[in-house]
Coordinates of C-alpha atoms in Angstrom, one line a residue:
Chain A
X1 CA 15.4 3.8 6.0
X2 CA 18.1 6.6 5.8
X3 CA 15.7 9.3 4.6
X4 CA 13.8 8.6 7.5
X5 CA 16.4 8.6 9.8
X6 CA 18.0 11.9 8.1
X7 CA 14.1 13.4 8.3
X8 CA 13.8 12.8 12.0
X9 CA 17.6 14.5 12.6
X10 CA 16.6 17.3 10.9
X11 CA 13.6 17.9 11.7
X12 CA 14.7 17.8 16.3
X13 CA 17.4 20.2 14.8
X14 CA 15.0 22.4 13.7
X15 CA 13.0 22.3 16.5
X16 CA 16.1 23.2 18.9
X17 CA 17.0 25.6 16.3
X18 CA 14.3 26.7 17.9
X19 CA 13.9 26.9 20.7
X20 CA 17.5 28.5 20.7
X21 CA 16.3 31.1 18.8
X22 CA 14.1 32.4 21.7
X23 CA 17.3 33.1 24.0
X24 CA 18.2 34.8 20.7
X25 CA 15.9 36.9 20.2
X26 CA 15.7 38.6 23.7
X27 CA 20.1 39.5 22.8
X28 CA 18.3 40.6 19.6
X29 CA 15.4 42.3 20.1
X30 CA 16.2 45.6 20.7
X31 CA 18.1 45.6 17.1
X32 CA 15.2 44.0 15.4
X33 CA 13.1 45.6 12.7
X34 CA 9.9 47.8 14.3
X35 CA 6.9 46.9 12.4
X36 CA 5.4 49.9 10.4
X37 CA 2.3 48.6 11.3
X38 CA 0.7 48.0 15.5
X39 CA 4.3 48.1 16.9
X40 CA 3.6 46.6 19.9
X41 CA 2.5 43.6 17.8
X42 CA 5.4 41.4 15.3
X43 CA 3.8 41.5 12.8
X44 CA 3.1 43.4 9.5
X45 CA -0.7 44.3 7.7
X46 CA 1.2 42.3 4.4
X47 CA 3.7 40.2 4.9
X48 CA 5.4 37.5 2.5
X49 CA 5.9 34.4 3.9
X50 CA 9.7 32.0 2.5
X51 CA 9.8 28.7 4.4
X52 CA 10.8 25.7 4.8
X53 CA 8.0 22.9 4.4
X54 CA 9.7 19.8 7.3
X55 CA 7.7 16.4 7.7
X56 CA 8.7 12.8 8.8
X57 CA 5.9 10.4 7.0
X58 CA 5.5 8.9 4.0
X59 CA 4.1 10.2 0.7
X60 CA 5.4 13.5 0.4
X61 CA 9.1 14.9 0.4
X62 CA 11.1 15.3 3.9
X63 CA 11.5 19.1 2.5
X64 CA 9.5 21.0 0.7
X65 CA 9.9 25.6 0.5
X66 CA 7.2 27.8 0.1
X67 CA 5.9 31.3 -0.4
X68 CA 3.3 33.5 0.9
X69 CA 1.6 36.1 1.0
X70 CA 0.1 36.9 5.0
X71 CA -2.4 39.6 5.8
X72 CA -3.9 39.9 9.4
X73 CA -6.6 37.5 8.1
X74 CA -5.5 35.1 5.9
X75 CA -2.7 32.7 4.9
X76 CA -1.7 32.4 0.8
X77 CA 0.8 29.4 0.6
X78 CA 2.1 28.2 -2.8
X79 CA 4.5 24.7 -1.8
X80 CA 6.9 23.3 -4.2
X81 CA 9.4 20.8 -4.1
X82 CA 13.0 20.7 -5.2
X83 CA 13.2 16.8 -4.0
X84 CA 11.2 16.0 -7.2
X85 CA 15.1 14.9 -8.6
X86 CA 15.8 11.8 -6.1
X87 CA 13.0 9.2 -7.0
X88 CA 10.4 11.3 -9.6
X89 CA 7.9 12.5 -7.6
X90 CA 6.7 15.9 -6.3
X91 CA 4.3 17.2 -4.7
X92 CA 3.2 20.7 -4.7
X93 CA 0.6 23.0 -2.7
X94 CA -1.7 25.2 -3.4
X95 CA -2.9 26.4 0.4
X96 CA -5.2 29.0 1.8
X97 CA -5.4 29.5 5.6
X98 CA -7.0 31.2 8.6
X99 CA -5.3 33.0 10.6
X100 CA -7.2 33.3 14.1
X101 CA -4.7 33.8 17.9
X102 CA -3.3 30.2 17.6
X103 CA -4.8 28.1 15.5
X104 CA -4.8 28.6 10.7
X105 CA -7.0 26.1 9.4
X106 CA -6.9 25.5 5.7
X107 CA -7.6 24.5 2.9
X108 CA -5.9 23.1 -0.4
X109 CA -5.0 21.6 -3.0
X110 CA -1.9 19.0 -4.0
X111 CA -1.2 18.0 -6.7
X112 CA 1.5 14.6 -6.8
X113 CA 3.1 13.7 -9.9
X114 CA 5.1 10.0 -9.8
X115 CA 6.3 8.8 -13.1
X116 CA 5.4 6.0 -14.9
X117 CA 7.1 4.5 -18.0
X118 CA 4.9 6.7 -19.9
X119 CA 5.0 9.9 -18.7
X120 CA 4.1 11.3 -14.9
X121 CA 0.7 10.3 -13.1
X122 CA -0.7 13.0 -11.8
X123 CA -3.6 12.8 -8.5
X124 CA -5.3 15.0 -7.5
X125 CA -5.6 15.9 -3.8
X126 CA -8.6 18.2 -1.5
X127 CA -6.3 19.2 1.8
X128 CA -7.4 19.9 5.5
X129 CA -6.1 20.6 7.9
X130 CA -5.7 23.0 10.3
X131 CA -2.2 24.6 11.5
X132 CA -0.4 25.8 15.0
X133 CA 1.7 29.0 15.1
X134 CA 4.9 29.4 17.0
X135 CA 6.0 31.8 18.5
X136 CA 7.7 33.8 16.2
X137 CA 11.4 35.5 16.7
X138 CA 13.6 38.2 15.6
X139 CA 11.3 40.7 16.0
X140 CA 8.5 38.8 14.0
X141 CA 11.1 38.1 10.8
X142 CA 11.1 34.4 11.5
X143 CA 8.6 32.3 12.3
X144 CA 7.0 28.2 12.4
X145 CA 3.8 26.5 12.7
X146 CA 3.3 22.8 13.6
X147 CA 0.2 21.8 11.4
X148 CA -1.9 17.8 10.6
X149 CA -3.7 17.1 7.7
X150 CA -5.8 15.1 5.9
X151 CA -5.4 14.0 1.9
X152 CA -7.8 13.3 -0.1
X153 CA -7.0 11.6 -3.7
X154 CA -9.9 13.2 -5.6
X155 CA -8.8 11.8 -8.5
X156 CA -5.8 10.9 -11.2
X157 CA -4.9 10.2 -14.8
X158 CA -2.0 9.8 -17.1
X159 CA 1.2 7.7 -17.3
X160 CA -0.3 5.2 -19.6
X161 CA -2.7 3.4 -17.0
X162 CA -6.4 4.5 -16.3
X163 CA -7.7 6.8 -14.9
X164 CA -9.8 6.2 -11.7
X165 CA -12.0 8.5 -9.4
X166 CA -12.3 8.1 -5.7
X167 CA -15.6 6.3 -4.7
X168 CA -16.8 5.5 -1.5
X169 CA -19.0 2.7 -1.9
X170 CA -17.0 0.7 0.9
X171 CA -14.2 0.7 2.7
X172 CA -11.9 -1.4 0.3
X173 CA -13.0 2.1 -2.2
X174 CA -10.9 4.9 0.1
X175 CA -9.4 2.8 2.4
X176 CA -6.0 3.9 0.5
X177 CA -6.6 7.1 -0.7
X178 CA -8.0 8.9 2.6
X179 CA -4.7 10.1 4.4
X180 CA -3.9 11.9 7.4
X181 CA 0.1 13.6 7.8
X182 CA 2.2 15.7 10.3
X183 CA 4.4 19.5 9.2
X184 CA 6.4 21.7 10.4
X185 CA 6.8 25.3 8.6
X186 CA 9.8 28.0 9.4
X187 CA 9.9 31.2 7.4
X188 CA 10.8 34.2 7.0
X189 CA 9.0 37.5 6.6
X190 CA 9.4 40.2 4.4
X191 CA 7.1 42.8 4.5
X192 CA 5.3 44.4 1.8
X193 CA 4.2 48.0 2.2
Chain B
X1 CA 41.9 35.5 1.9
X2 CA 43.5 34.6 5.0
X3 CA 44.3 31.1 5.8
X4 CA 41.3 30.6 8.3
X5 CA 38.7 31.6 5.5
X6 CA 40.9 29.7 3.0
X7 CA 40.3 26.5 5.5
X8 CA 36.9 27.4 6.0
X9 CA 35.8 27.7 2.7
X10 CA 37.2 24.6 1.7
X11 CA 35.8 22.7 4.7
X12 CA 32.0 24.0 3.7
X13 CA 32.6 22.8 -0.1
X14 CA 34.0 19.2 1.9
X15 CA 30.4 19.3 3.7
X16 CA 28.5 20.6 0.8
X17 CA 30.2 17.8 -0.9
X18 CA 30.0 14.4 1.4
X19 CA 26.3 15.9 1.7
X20 CA 24.9 15.7 -1.9
X21 CA 27.0 12.7 -1.7
X22 CA 25.3 10.9 1.0
X23 CA 21.7 12.6 -0.7
X24 CA 22.6 11.0 -4.1
X25 CA 23.3 7.4 -2.7
X26 CA 20.1 7.5 -1.0
X27 CA 18.6 8.0 -4.8
X28 CA 20.6 5.5 -6.7
X29 CA 18.7 2.5 -6.7
X30 CA 19.7 -1.1 -6.8
X31 CA 18.5 -4.5 -7.8
X32 CA 15.5 -4.7 -5.2
X33 CA 11.9 -5.8 -6.3
X34 CA 9.7 -7.2 -4.3
X35 CA 7.4 -10.1 -5.9
X36 CA 4.1 -8.1 -6.6
X37 CA 0.4 -10.0 -5.8
X38 CA -3.0 -9.4 -8.1
X39 CA -4.9 -8.7 -5.1
X40 CA -8.6 -10.1 -4.6
X41 CA -7.6 -12.0 -7.5
X42 CA -8.3 -8.4 -9.4
X43 CA -5.8 -6.4 -10.5
X44 CA -7.8 -5.4 -13.6
X45 CA -7.6 -1.2 -14.3
X46 CA -9.0 1.6 -13.0
X47 CA -9.1 -0.7 -10.1
X48 CA -13.2 -1.3 -8.8
X49 CA -13.7 -3.6 -5.3
X50 CA -17.0 -3.9 -6.4
X51 CA -15.5 -6.8 -8.8
X52 CA -12.7 -8.8 -6.4
X53 CA -12.8 -12.9 -6.1
X54 CA -14.8 -13.1 -8.7
X55 CA -14.1 -16.2 -11.3
X56 CA -14.4 -13.7 -14.2
X57 CA -12.4 -11.2 -13.2
X58 CA -9.6 -14.0 -11.5
X59 CA -9.7 -15.1 -15.7
X60 CA -9.5 -11.6 -16.8
X61 CA -6.5 -10.6 -14.6
X62 CA -4.4 -13.4 -15.5
X63 CA -5.0 -12.6 -18.7
X64 CA -2.4 -9.8 -18.2
X65 CA 0.5 -10.1 -20.2
X66 CA 2.9 -6.8 -20.8
X67 CA 3.7 -7.4 -24.0
X68 CA 6.4 -4.9 -23.8
X69 CA 8.4 -6.2 -21.2
X70 CA 6.8 -9.8 -21.9
X71 CA 6.0 -10.5 -18.7
X72 CA 2.5 -10.9 -16.7
X73 CA 2.7 -8.3 -14.4
X74 CA 2.7 -9.2 -11.0
X75 CA 4.3 -12.7 -10.3
X76 CA 1.2 -14.3 -7.9
X77 CA -3.0 -13.9 -7.4
X78 CA -4.2 -13.8 -4.0
X79 CA -7.5 -15.7 -3.6
X80 CA -9.8 -15.6 -0.6
X81 CA -12.0 -18.0 1.2
X82 CA -14.9 -17.9 3.0
X83 CA -16.1 -21.3 4.4
X84 CA -20.1 -20.4 4.4
X85 CA -21.8 -21.6 8.0
X86 CA -25.3 -22.0 6.4
X87 CA -24.5 -25.0 3.6
X88 CA -20.7 -25.7 4.3
X89 CA -19.1 -24.9 1.4
X90 CA -15.6 -23.5 1.0
X91 CA -15.9 -20.7 -1.1
X92 CA -14.3 -17.9 -3.1
X93 CA -15.6 -14.5 -2.4
X94 CA -14.0 -11.2 -0.7
X95 CA -17.4 -10.8 1.8
X96 CA -20.6 -13.2 2.3
X97 CA -23.4 -10.7 1.4
X98 CA -24.2 -12.6 -1.6
X99 CA -22.9 -16.2 -1.1
X100 CA -25.1 -17.4 -3.6
X101 CA -23.1 -15.5 -6.6
X102 CA -19.7 -17.1 -5.2
X103 CA -18.2 -20.4 -6.3
X104 CA -16.3 -23.1 -4.5
X105 CA -12.9 -21.7 -3.8
X106 CA -11.4 -25.0 -5.8
X107 CA -12.9 -23.7 -9.0
X108 CA -10.6 -20.4 -8.9
X109 CA -7.8 -23.0 -8.4
X110 CA -8.4 -24.6 -11.4
X111 CA -8.8 -22.0 -13.6
X112 CA -5.1 -20.6 -11.7
X113 CA -4.1 -23.8 -13.3
X114 CA -5.4 -23.4 -16.6
X115 CA -3.8 -20.3 -17.1
X116 CA -0.7 -21.0 -16.0
X117 CA -0.6 -24.2 -17.7
X118 CA -1.6 -22.7 -20.8
X119 CA 1.1 -20.0 -20.8
X120 CA 3.4 -22.6 -20.3
X121 CA 1.9 -24.3 -23.4
X122 CA 3.0 -21.2 -25.6
X123 CA 6.4 -20.8 -24.2
X124 CA 6.0 -17.6 -22.2
X125 CA 6.7 -16.4 -19.1
X126 CA 4.2 -16.6 -15.9
X127 CA 5.6 -14.6 -13.9
X128 CA 6.7 -11.2 -13.6
X129 CA 10.4 -12.4 -12.2
X130 CA 11.3 -15.0 -13.5
X131 CA 9.9 -17.0 -10.4
X132 CA 8.1 -18.6 -8.7
X133 CA 4.3 -18.5 -8.8
X134 CA 2.8 -17.9 -5.8
X135 CA -1.1 -18.8 -5.1
X136 CA -2.0 -16.8 -2.0
X137 CA -4.7 -17.8 0.5
X138 CA -6.5 -15.8 2.7
X139 CA -8.8 -17.4 4.7
X140 CA -11.4 -15.6 6.5
X141 CA -11.9 -15.0 10.0
X142 CA -16.1 -15.6 9.8
X143 CA -18.6 -17.8 8.7
X144 CA -21.8 -15.5 8.0
X145 CA -21.9 -12.2 7.1
X146 CA -21.0 -10.0 10.0
X147 CA -17.1 -10.4 10.9
X148 CA -18.5 -11.2 14.7
X149 CA -19.5 -14.5 13.5
X150 CA -17.4 -16.7 13.9
X151 CA -16.1 -20.5 13.0
X152 CA -16.6 -22.8 15.9
X153 CA -13.8 -25.2 15.9
X154 CA -15.8 -27.7 13.4
X155 CA -16.2 -25.0 11.6
X156 CA -12.3 -24.3 11.6
X157 CA -11.1 -27.7 10.4
X158 CA -13.0 -27.8 7.7
X159 CA -11.9 -24.3 6.5
X160 CA -8.4 -25.2 7.0
X161 CA -8.9 -28.4 4.9
X162 CA -9.9 -26.4 1.9
X163 CA -7.2 -24.6 2.2
X164 CA -4.8 -27.5 2.0
X165 CA -6.8 -29.1 -0.2
X166 CA -6.3 -25.9 -3.2
X167 CA -3.0 -26.2 -2.2
X168 CA -2.2 -29.8 -3.3
X169 CA -4.0 -28.9 -6.2
X170 CA -2.4 -26.6 -7.4
X171 CA 0.9 -27.5 -6.3
X172 CA 0.0 -30.6 -7.8
X173 CA -0.3 -29.2 -11.5
X174 CA 2.5 -27.5 -10.7
X175 CA 4.3 -30.1 -11.0
X176 CA 2.6 -31.7 -14.2
X177 CA 3.1 -28.8 -15.7
X178 CA 5.8 -28.0 -14.6
X179 CA 6.6 -24.9 -13.5
X180 CA 7.4 -23.8 -10.0
X181 CA 5.4 -22.3 -7.4
X182 CA 4.4 -21.2 -3.7
X183 CA 1.8 -21.0 -1.9
X184 CA 1.3 -18.5 0.8
X185 CA -2.0 -19.1 3.8
X186 CA -2.8 -15.5 5.0
X187 CA -5.4 -14.9 8.3
X188 CA -6.5 -12.1 10.0
X189 CA -7.5 -15.9 12.5
X190 CA -4.8 -16.6 14.9
X191 CA -6.7 -19.8 15.6
X192 CA -7.0 -20.3 11.7
X193 CA -3.3 -20.3 11.1
X194 CA -3.5 -23.1 13.8
X195 CA -6.0 -25.1 12.7
X196 CA -4.1 -25.5 9.2
X197 CA -0.9 -26.4 10.7
X198 CA -2.7 -29.1 12.1
X199 CA -4.3 -30.7 8.5
X200 CA -3.0 -34.3 7.9
X201 CA -1.0 -33.3 4.2
X202 CA 0.2 -29.7 6.0
X203 CA 3.5 -30.4 6.7
X204 CA 3.9 -32.3 3.4
X205 CA 3.2 -29.9 1.5
X206 CA 6.2 -26.9 3.2
X207 CA 8.3 -29.8 2.0
X208 CA 7.5 -29.2 -1.6
X209 CA 8.5 -27.0 -4.1
X210 CA 9.3 -23.1 -3.1
X211 CA 6.9 -24.4 0.1
X212 CA 3.9 -23.3 2.0
X213 CA 4.1 -20.2 4.0
X214 CA 2.3 -18.8 6.6
X215 CA 0.8 -15.3 7.2
X216 CA -0.3 -12.9 10.1
X217 CA -2.4 -10.2 8.3
X218 CA -3.0 -6.9 10.3
X219 CA -5.8 -4.5 8.8
X220 CA -7.1 -1.5 10.4
X221 CA -6.1 -1.3 13.8
X222 CA -9.3 -2.1 16.6
X223 CA -11.7 -0.6 17.0
X224 CA -11.5 0.2 13.5
X225 CA -11.5 -3.0 12.0
X226 CA -12.3 -5.6 14.3
X227 CA -10.3 -8.6 12.4
X228 CA -6.9 -7.2 13.1
X229 CA -5.3 -8.6 16.4
X230 CA -2.5 -8.0 18.0
X231 CA 0.3 -9.6 17.2
X232 CA 1.1 -11.7 20.5
X233 CA -1.6 -13.3 19.2
X234 CA -0.5 -15.1 16.7
X235 CA 1.6 -18.1 18.1
X236 CA 5.2 -18.9 17.7
X237 CA 5.5 -22.8 17.1
X238 CA 3.4 -23.4 13.7
X239 CA 5.9 -21.6 11.9
X240 CA 4.4 -18.7 10.7
X241 CA 6.9 -16.6 8.3
X242 CA 5.1 -13.8 6.9
X243 CA 3.3 -10.2 8.4
X244 CA 0.5 -8.6 5.3
X245 CA 0.1 -5.4 6.6
X246 CA -1.2 -2.3 4.7
X247 CA 1.1 1.2 5.0
X248 CA -0.7 3.6 6.0
X249 CA -1.3 1.9 9.3
X250 CA 2.0 0.6 10.1
X251 CA 4.8 2.3 11.6
X252 CA 8.3 2.1 11.9
X253 CA 7.6 0.6 15.3
X254 CA 5.9 -1.9 14.0
X255 CA 8.3 -3.0 11.3
X256 CA 10.7 -3.4 14.2
X257 CA 7.9 -5.6 16.0
X258 CA 7.3 -7.7 13.1
X259 CA 11.3 -8.2 12.1
X260 CA 11.8 -8.9 16.2
X261 CA 9.4 -12.1 15.0
X262 CA 11.7 -13.5 11.8
X263 CA 8.8 -12.1 10.2
X264 CA 9.1 -11.0 6.3
X265 CA 6.9 -8.8 5.5
X266 CA 4.1 -8.2 2.5
X267 CA 2.6 -4.9 1.8
X268 CA -1.5 -5.3 0.9
X269 CA -3.7 -2.0 -0.4
X270 CA -5.8 -1.3 -3.6
X271 CA -5.0 2.4 -5.2
X272 CA -1.2 2.9 -5.1
X273 CA -0.9 6.3 -3.9
X274 CA 2.9 8.1 -3.4
X275 CA 2.8 6.7 0.7
X276 CA 2.7 3.1 -1.1
X277 CA 5.8 3.5 -3.2
X278 CA 7.4 5.3 -0.1
X279 CA 6.6 3.0 2.4
X280 CA 8.6 -0.5 -0.8
X281 CA 11.7 1.9 -1.0
X282 CA 12.1 2.4 2.9
X283 CA 10.5 -0.9 4.3
X284 CA 11.6 -3.1 0.8
X285 CA 8.8 -6.0 1.6
X286 CA 9.2 -9.5 0.4
X287 CA 5.6 -9.2 -1.3
X288 CA 3.5 -6.4 -2.2
X289 CA -0.2 -6.9 -3.3
X290 CA -1.8 -4.3 -5.0
X291 CA -5.3 -4.3 -7.1
X292 CA -2.7 -2.0 -9.6
X293 CA -0.4 -4.4 -10.7
X294 CA 0.6 -3.0 -14.2
X295 CA 0.4 0.6 -12.8
X296 CA 3.1 -0.9 -9.8
X297 CA 5.0 -2.9 -12.6
X298 CA 5.5 0.3 -14.1
X299 CA 6.6 2.2 -11.6
X300 CA 9.5 -0.9 -10.8
X301 CA 10.5 -0.5 -14.4
X302 CA 10.7 2.8 -14.5
X303 CA 13.2 3.6 -11.4
X304 CA 15.1 0.1 -12.2
X305 CA 16.3 2.6 -15.4

């Protein structure tokens, strides 16, 4: 239970930090970097985001690191798993998000790698979901999202076992392969000129 | 560097070392391994539920053997049983869509015993763990294809007697062949477990060898699956000591509820995904019932390295 409890406390700590930052943001606002485009808004036209992707659900490690490139309309993101050394399991995501005023629906692909005796098994997942944008702090330098996702395992292969693809003949064929999860993401924005 | 900065630096290093040590401690393995049960008498890969609970797949699954580790990839096998109301027969089947194709449940027990006896005669291990072989008998809660068609009291008694007869046959065979055996009865339906406990011969079964266990069964929650009953529907006076649950639909609060009832855990699923590996690692079930026994066995082996 240690990792799950740790992850919950970590998530709670991050949320508390975010709330604290609201207050700090007021004090820092005057010193914040002024955006080059749309000075009254806290977004730039092109942004490189470096962030952490946190969750408590099973299936993906509690914390992963991500990098994203975003415009006013879209965000492309890669999520990498630095905790693969804990248990030989890793999850790598590639996501495309559509940015609206609040919600950000996304579609993506997740590669899970699970170490078995004869190498690792690769599991390819379709990701569908939506994220809710958190307020931005420090003049737009720090932002975040809370999201829900559906991960559907489409095909798995390797590791010395037979390849297997999802089928929808009956509930028994896909009940294990369709999963839901929640995540929180916090990122630091770098303006791209 | 000032004294204050030096102290601050040391404190940071100590905190970092403690964090790394804590992470390493959670990552380190131990001797824990669940017993693997072959789900629906079918653990041929790739997993294909269409072939569940047939005599052919049961025999092929019982023939699985991991030459490298010198054991089968599992510790037991599940047989689904139906009381087919129309013909008053006790069947091995996963559903009643084609009951005419199903074999009598007793035939399935005979096939399991025959495979184990052959293995004993060759001097081979009969289980992955080296412990007893577990026969998991599920009593399905309906007597016609619709899940709402529940047993009447007489059908319930007949189904329970069939299950006890299967267990007696299996344990008698184990005694004769000299292998260690255990039986787990499992059902979504509390009345069926209650009926089991009232069958003559059930108490005697519980005294034999590894004994007999009773398991409540949970699947998808209502209304997704009307078979799943609330935990308090399972009586506490008949000796239920196990809960079989699906990892996707189980939360920490469920685990705490199971523990409060004194239930040990059996996680069931068909097709292994990372969520299942995490659930096994965190919740440490005593059994894992899976359609991918060879894959789970390989994962446990590499984890133990």
